[in-house]
CSV table of C-alpha atoms in Angstrom, one decimal:
chain,number,residue,atom,x,y,z
N,1,MET,CA,83.3,51.0,113.0
N,2,PRO,CA,81.0,49.9,115.4
N,3,ALA,CA,80.4,51.7,118.6
N,4,PRO,CA,82.8,50.0,121.4
N,5,ALA,CA,80.9,48.1,124.0
N,6,GLN,CA,80.6,50.5,127.2
N,7,PRO,CA,81.1,48.8,130.6
N,8,GLY,CA,78.3,46.8,131.9
N,9,ALA,CA,76.5,46.9,128.5
N,10,ARG,CA,73.9,44.3,127.8
N,11,ALA,CA,72.7,43.0,124.4
N,12,PRO,CA,70.3,45.3,122.3
N,13,ARG,CA,67.0,43.8,122.0
N,14,PRO,CA,64.6,44.2,118.5
N,15,PHE,CA,61.2,45.2,118.6
N,16,SER,CA,58.3,45.8,116.5
N,17,LEU,CA,55.2,48.2,117.1
N,18,GLU,CA,52.3,48.4,114.8
N,19,THR,CA,50.7,52.0,114.5
N,20,PRO,CA,46.9,52.7,113.8
N,21,ALA,CA,47.9,53.7,110.3
N,22,GLY,CA,48.8,50.3,109.7
N,23,ALA,CA,52.7,50.6,109.6
N,24,THR,CA,55.3,48.7,111.6
N,25,LEU,CA,57.9,50.4,113.4
N,26,HIS,CA,61.0,48.3,113.6
N,27,GLY,CA,63.4,49.5,116.2
N,28,THR,CA,66.0,48.3,118.9
N,29,ILE,CA,66.1,48.8,122.6
N,30,ASP,CA,69.5,49.3,124.0
N,31,PRO,CA,69.0,48.2,128.0
N,32,ALA,CA,70.4,50.2,130.8
N,33,ALA,CA,73.4,48.9,132.5
N,34,LYS,CA,71.4,49.1,135.7
N,35,PRO,CA,68.7,46.7,136.4
N,36,GLY,CA,64.7,47.5,136.6
N,37,PRO,CA,62.8,49.7,134.7
N,38,ARG,CA,64.7,53.0,133.5
N,39,PRO,CA,64.3,56.4,132.4
N,40,THR,CA,63.9,55.8,128.6
N,41,VAL,CA,65.4,58.1,125.9
N,42,VAL,CA,63.7,57.7,122.5
N,43,VAL,CA,66.0,58.7,119.5
N,44,CYS,CA,64.3,59.8,116.4
N,45,HIS,CA,66.7,60.0,113.3
N,46,GLY,CA,66.2,62.6,110.4
N,47,PHE,CA,65.8,62.8,106.8
N,48,LYS,CA,67.5,59.9,104.9
N,49,GLY,CA,68.5,58.6,108.4
N,50,PHE,CA,67.8,55.4,110.2
N,51,GLN,CA,68.3,53.8,113.4
N,52,GLU,CA,71.7,52.4,112.6
N,53,TRP,CA,73.1,55.7,111.1
N,54,ALA,CA,76.8,56.7,112.1
N,55,PHE,CA,76.6,57.9,115.7
N,56,LEU,CA,73.2,56.7,116.9
N,57,PRO,CA,74.2,53.3,118.1
N,58,TYR,CA,77.1,55.0,119.7
N,59,LEU,CA,74.7,57.5,121.4
N,60,ALA,CA,72.4,54.7,122.5
N,61,GLU,CA,75.4,52.8,124.3
N,62,LEU,CA,76.6,55.9,125.8
N,63,LEU,CA,72.9,56.3,127.2
N,64,ALA,CA,72.7,53.0,128.2
N,65,ALA,CA,75.9,53.2,130.0
N,66,ARG,CA,74.7,56.1,132.0
N,67,GLY,CA,71.7,54.5,133.4
N,68,PHE,CA,69.1,55.0,130.6
N,69,THR,CA,67.2,52.7,128.1
N,70,ALA,CA,67.7,53.9,124.8
N,71,VAL,CA,64.9,53.1,122.4
N,72,ARG,CA,66.2,53.7,118.5
N,73,PHE,CA,63.8,52.9,115.5
N,74,ASN,CA,63.0,53.6,112.0
N,75,LEU,CA,60.3,55.7,111.1
N,76,SER,CA,58.1,54.0,108.4
N,77,GLY,CA,58.8,56.8,105.9
N,78,SER,CA,62.8,55.8,106.1
N,79,GLY,CA,61.6,52.9,103.8
N,80,MET,CA,64.4,50.9,105.6
N,81,LEU,CA,64.3,47.6,107.8
N,82,PRO,CA,66.7,47.0,110.3
N,83,GLY,CA,70.2,46.0,108.8
N,84,ASP,CA,69.4,47.7,105.6
N,85,GLU,CA,72.0,50.0,104.3
N,86,LEU,CA,69.9,51.2,101.0
N,87,VAL,CA,66.1,52.5,101.0
N,88,THR,CA,64.6,49.2,100.0
N,89,ASP,CA,60.8,50.5,100.1
N,90,LEU,CA,60.8,53.7,97.8
N,91,ASP,CA,57.3,54.1,97.8
N,92,ALA,CA,57.2,54.0,102.0
N,93,PHE,CA,60.1,56.9,101.3
N,94,ARG,CA,58.1,58.5,98.9
N,95,ARG,CA,54.8,58.9,100.9
N,96,ALA,CA,56.8,59.9,104.1
N,97,THR,CA,55.5,63.6,105.6
N,98,PRO,CA,56.5,65.3,108.8
N,99,SER,CA,53.0,64.7,110.1
N,100,ARG,CA,53.2,61.0,109.7
N,101,ASP,CA,56.7,61.2,111.5
N,102,LEU,CA,55.2,63.1,114.3
N,103,GLU,CA,52.1,60.6,114.8
N,104,GLU,CA,54.6,57.6,114.9
N,105,LEU,CA,56.7,59.3,117.3
N,106,LEU,CA,54.0,60.4,119.5
N,107,TRP,CA,52.6,56.7,119.1
N,108,LEU,CA,55.9,55.2,120.2
N,109,VAL,CA,56.2,57.4,123.6
N,110,GLU,CA,52.5,56.4,124.1
N,111,ASN,CA,53.2,52.8,123.9
N,112,LEU,CA,56.7,52.4,125.2
N,113,GLY,CA,55.7,50.5,128.2
N,114,ARG,CA,54.4,47.8,125.9
N,115,LEU,CA,57.8,47.2,124.5
N,116,ASP,CA,59.5,45.9,127.6
N,117,PRO,CA,58.1,46.8,131.1
N,118,GLU,CA,61.0,45.4,132.7
N,119,LEU,CA,63.4,47.8,131.1
N,120,ILE,CA,61.2,50.9,130.3
N,121,ASP,CA,59.8,53.4,132.5
N,122,GLY,CA,57.3,55.1,130.1
N,123,GLY,CA,56.5,57.6,132.6
N,124,ARG,CA,59.9,59.2,132.6
N,125,VAL,CA,60.8,59.8,128.9
N,126,GLY,CA,63.6,61.7,127.1
N,127,LEU,CA,63.2,62.7,123.4
N,128,PHE,CA,66.5,63.1,121.3
N,129,GLY,CA,66.3,64.0,117.5
N,130,HIS,CA,68.9,64.9,114.9
N,131,SER,CA,68.2,67.1,111.9
N,132,ARG,CA,64.3,66.8,110.8
N,133,GLY,CA,64.0,64.3,113.6
N,134,GLY,CA,65.3,66.9,116.0
N,135,ALA,CA,61.9,69.3,114.8
N,136,THR,CA,59.7,66.1,115.1
N,137,SER,CA,60.9,65.8,118.8
N,138,ALA,CA,60.5,69.3,119.4
N,139,LEU,CA,56.9,69.0,118.0
N,140,ALA,CA,56.1,65.9,120.1
N,141,ALA,CA,57.5,67.6,123.2
N,142,ALA,CA,55.0,70.3,122.5
N,143,ASP,CA,52.1,68.0,122.0
N,144,GLY,CA,49.6,68.1,124.9
N,145,ASN,CA,48.9,64.6,124.6
N,146,ALA,CA,52.3,63.4,125.5
N,147,GLY,CA,51.5,64.8,129.1
N,148,ASP,CA,54.0,64.9,131.8
N,149,ARG,CA,56.0,61.7,130.3
N,150,ILE,CA,58.3,63.9,128.2
N,151,ARG,CA,60.7,65.1,131.1
N,152,ALA,CA,63.9,66.3,128.8
N,153,VAL,CA,64.6,66.9,125.1
N,154,VAL,CA,67.9,67.1,123.3
N,155,THR,CA,67.9,67.9,119.7
N,156,TRP,CA,71.0,68.2,117.4
N,157,ALA,CA,71.3,70.4,114.1
N,158,ALA,CA,67.1,70.7,114.2
N,159,VAL,CA,65.3,72.4,111.2
N,160,SER,CA,63.3,75.4,112.5
N,161,THR,CA,60.9,74.9,109.5
N,162,PHE,CA,59.7,71.9,107.2
N,163,ASP,CA,59.2,74.4,104.3
N,164,ARG,CA,62.5,74.2,102.7
N,165,ALA,CA,62.0,74.3,99.0
N,166,ALA,CA,62.1,77.4,97.0
N,167,PRO,CA,59.0,78.4,94.6
N,168,ALA,CA,60.6,77.3,91.6
N,169,GLU,CA,61.4,74.0,93.2
N,170,LYS,CA,58.1,73.4,94.4
N,171,GLU,CA,56.6,74.2,90.8
N,172,ALA,CA,58.8,71.5,89.1
N,173,TRP,CA,58.1,69.3,92.1
N,174,ARG,CA,54.3,69.4,91.3
N,175,GLU,CA,54.8,69.0,87.7
N,176,ARG,CA,57.0,65.7,88.0
N,177,GLY,CA,55.0,64.5,91.1
N,178,VAL,CA,58.3,63.7,92.8
N,179,LEU,CA,61.5,65.7,94.2
N,180,PRO,CA,64.4,63.2,93.3
N,181,VAL,CA,66.8,63.7,96.1
N,182,LEU,CA,70.3,62.0,95.6
N,183,ASN,CA,71.7,60.0,98.8
N,184,THR,CA,75.3,61.2,98.3
N,185,ARG,CA,76.5,58.3,100.6
N,186,THR,CA,75.1,55.5,98.6
N,187,GLY,CA,74.4,57.1,95.3
N,188,GLN,CA,70.8,56.1,95.3
N,189,GLU,CA,68.1,58.5,94.0
N,190,LEU,CA,65.4,58.7,96.5
N,191,PRO,CA,62.0,60.2,95.4
N,192,VAL,CA,60.2,62.6,97.7
N,193,GLY,CA,56.2,62.7,96.9
N,194,VAL,CA,54.3,65.6,96.6
N,195,GLU,CA,52.5,64.2,99.9
N,196,LEU,CA,55.3,66.0,101.7
N,197,LEU,CA,54.8,69.3,100.0
N,198,ASP,CA,50.9,69.0,100.7
N,199,ASP,CA,51.4,68.2,104.4
N,200,VAL,CA,53.9,71.2,105.0
N,201,GLU,CA,51.2,73.7,103.1
N,202,ASN,CA,48.2,72.2,104.7
N,203,SER,CA,49.3,71.4,108.1
N,204,ALA,CA,51.2,74.7,108.4
N,205,GLU,CA,49.7,75.3,111.9
N,206,ARG,CA,50.6,71.9,113.3
N,207,LEU,CA,54.0,71.7,112.0
N,208,ASP,CA,55.2,75.3,113.0
N,209,VAL,CA,58.4,74.4,114.9
N,210,GLU,CA,59.2,77.8,116.2
N,211,ALA,CA,55.4,78.0,117.4
N,212,ALA,CA,56.0,74.6,119.1
N,213,ALA,CA,59.1,75.7,120.8
N,214,SER,CA,57.2,78.2,122.8
N,215,ARG,CA,55.1,75.3,124.2
N,216,ILE,CA,57.8,73.1,125.3
N,217,THR,CA,58.0,72.7,129.2
N,218,ALA,CA,60.3,70.1,129.5
N,219,PRO,CA,64.1,71.4,129.8
N,220,TRP,CA,65.5,71.4,126.1
N,221,LEU,CA,69.1,71.5,125.0
N,222,ILE,CA,69.5,72.7,121.3
N,223,VAL,CA,72.9,71.7,119.8
N,224,HIS,CA,74.1,73.0,116.7
N,225,GLY,CA,77.1,73.3,114.7
N,226,ALA,CA,78.3,76.8,113.9
N,227,GLU,CA,79.7,75.5,110.5
N,228,ASP,CA,76.3,73.4,109.6
N,229,GLU,CA,76.4,73.3,106.0
N,230,THR,CA,72.9,71.7,105.6
N,231,VAL,CA,70.8,73.3,108.4
N,232,PRO,CA,72.1,76.9,109.1
N,233,ALA,CA,73.2,77.7,112.6
N,234,ASP,CA,70.7,80.5,112.7
N,235,GLU,CA,67.8,78.0,112.5
N,236,GLY,CA,69.3,76.7,116.0
N,237,ARG,CA,69.3,80.5,117.3
N,238,ARG,CA,65.9,80.7,116.3
N,239,LEU,CA,64.5,77.8,118.2
N,240,ALA,CA,66.5,78.6,121.3
N,241,THR,CA,65.0,82.4,121.2
N,242,ALA,CA,61.6,80.7,120.7
N,243,GLY,CA,61.9,78.2,123.6
N,244,SER,CA,61.1,79.3,126.8
N,245,SER,CA,62.7,76.1,128.5
N,246,ALA,CA,65.5,76.1,125.8
N,247,GLU,CA,69.4,76.4,126.1
N,248,LEU,CA,71.6,76.4,123.2
N,249,LEU,CA,75.0,75.2,122.6
N,250,GLU,CA,76.7,76.0,119.4
N,251,ILE,CA,79.8,74.1,118.9
N,252,PRO,CA,82.6,76.0,116.7
N,253,ALA,CA,83.7,74.4,113.6
N,254,ALA,CA,80.9,71.7,113.8
N,255,GLY,CA,79.0,70.7,110.8
N,256,HIS,CA,75.5,68.9,110.3
N,257,THR,CA,76.8,65.4,111.5
N,258,PHE,CA,79.4,67.0,113.9
N,259,GLY,CA,82.2,65.4,111.8
N,260,ALA,CA,80.6,61.8,112.1
N,261,VAL,CA,80.3,59.6,108.9
N,262,HIS,CA,78.6,56.3,108.1
N,263,PRO,CA,79.8,53.5,108.6
N,264,PHE,CA,80.7,55.2,111.9
N,265,ALA,CA,84.5,55.9,111.7
N,266,GLY,CA,84.6,57.0,115.7
N,267,PRO,CA,83.9,60.3,117.4
N,268,THR,CA,85.4,63.6,116.6
N,269,PRO,CA,86.1,66.4,118.8
N,270,GLU,CA,82.9,68.2,117.8
N,271,LEU,CA,81.0,65.0,118.4
N,272,ILE,CA,82.5,64.3,121.9
N,273,THR,CA,81.3,67.7,122.9
N,274,ALA,CA,77.6,67.2,121.6
N,275,LEU,CA,77.7,63.7,123.3
N,276,ASN,CA,79.0,64.8,126.5
N,277,ALA,CA,76.4,67.8,126.8
N,278,THR,CA,73.7,65.4,125.9
N,279,GLN,CA,74.2,62.8,128.5
N,280,THR,CA,74.8,65.2,131.2
N,281,TRP,CA,71.5,67.2,130.2
N,282,PHE,CA,69.5,63.5,130.3
N,283,ARG,CA,71.4,62.8,133.7
N,284,ARG,CA,70.4,66.2,135.2
N,285,HIS,CA,67.0,66.4,134.1
N,286,LEU,CA,65.5,63.0,133.5
N,287,GLY,CA,67.7,60.5,135.6
């Protein structure tokens, strides 16, 4: 079901932003209920995710109701346009890499003020990321080029490493040229190219999430489900240990999506806990 309208909510606004690599980032601005340029939270989806997935619009509306402008978008490697339910650009999905995701997120942060200066305060930025998008957000927060703009970070179920394939799986991956991944929600088989494997192996230092965690100075809330079936809770603990500015919230009985499904069927108790902690964190450190 769609997220219920929050009190004072204003209509979302679509945007498109060209990147130096020639990609187009398509996204949505959820305006704050308060007028004027507002502190802005950039929402980064994870692997097989997209800006309209499950709890992301609900989260954006909640943040807008709390006085933030929320900016959610599709990474070019999602292979999806706004409104898509299936990956329509399989080649873009195949060529997606963690480095490209990071470059696109940093480009968006750098150019937030161009999107709508009447709504967005590009100097007061929060980052939110889920799963692989959580690791991308952590890397962005640790990047020196982001400067003082990133004032707060929240990650949910973030991976602590992009190197997730066993040696035998990597060998088969290289032999075939792609790693087929089933989207269990849609039944669509998605190709992951060897570009990702090459990127993880050749950019290990740049993509070292635990090392990046130690460089993050912005207040960082790490939210992880104790029963996460996709990214074990120990990965959240490792990031919290490595992060000098990090605080860990481990939610009992919560899985990778905190009980949320797509299409969104409403918040679960575990998701409500994560949402409340997230909006409180941003109000404390970004508002």
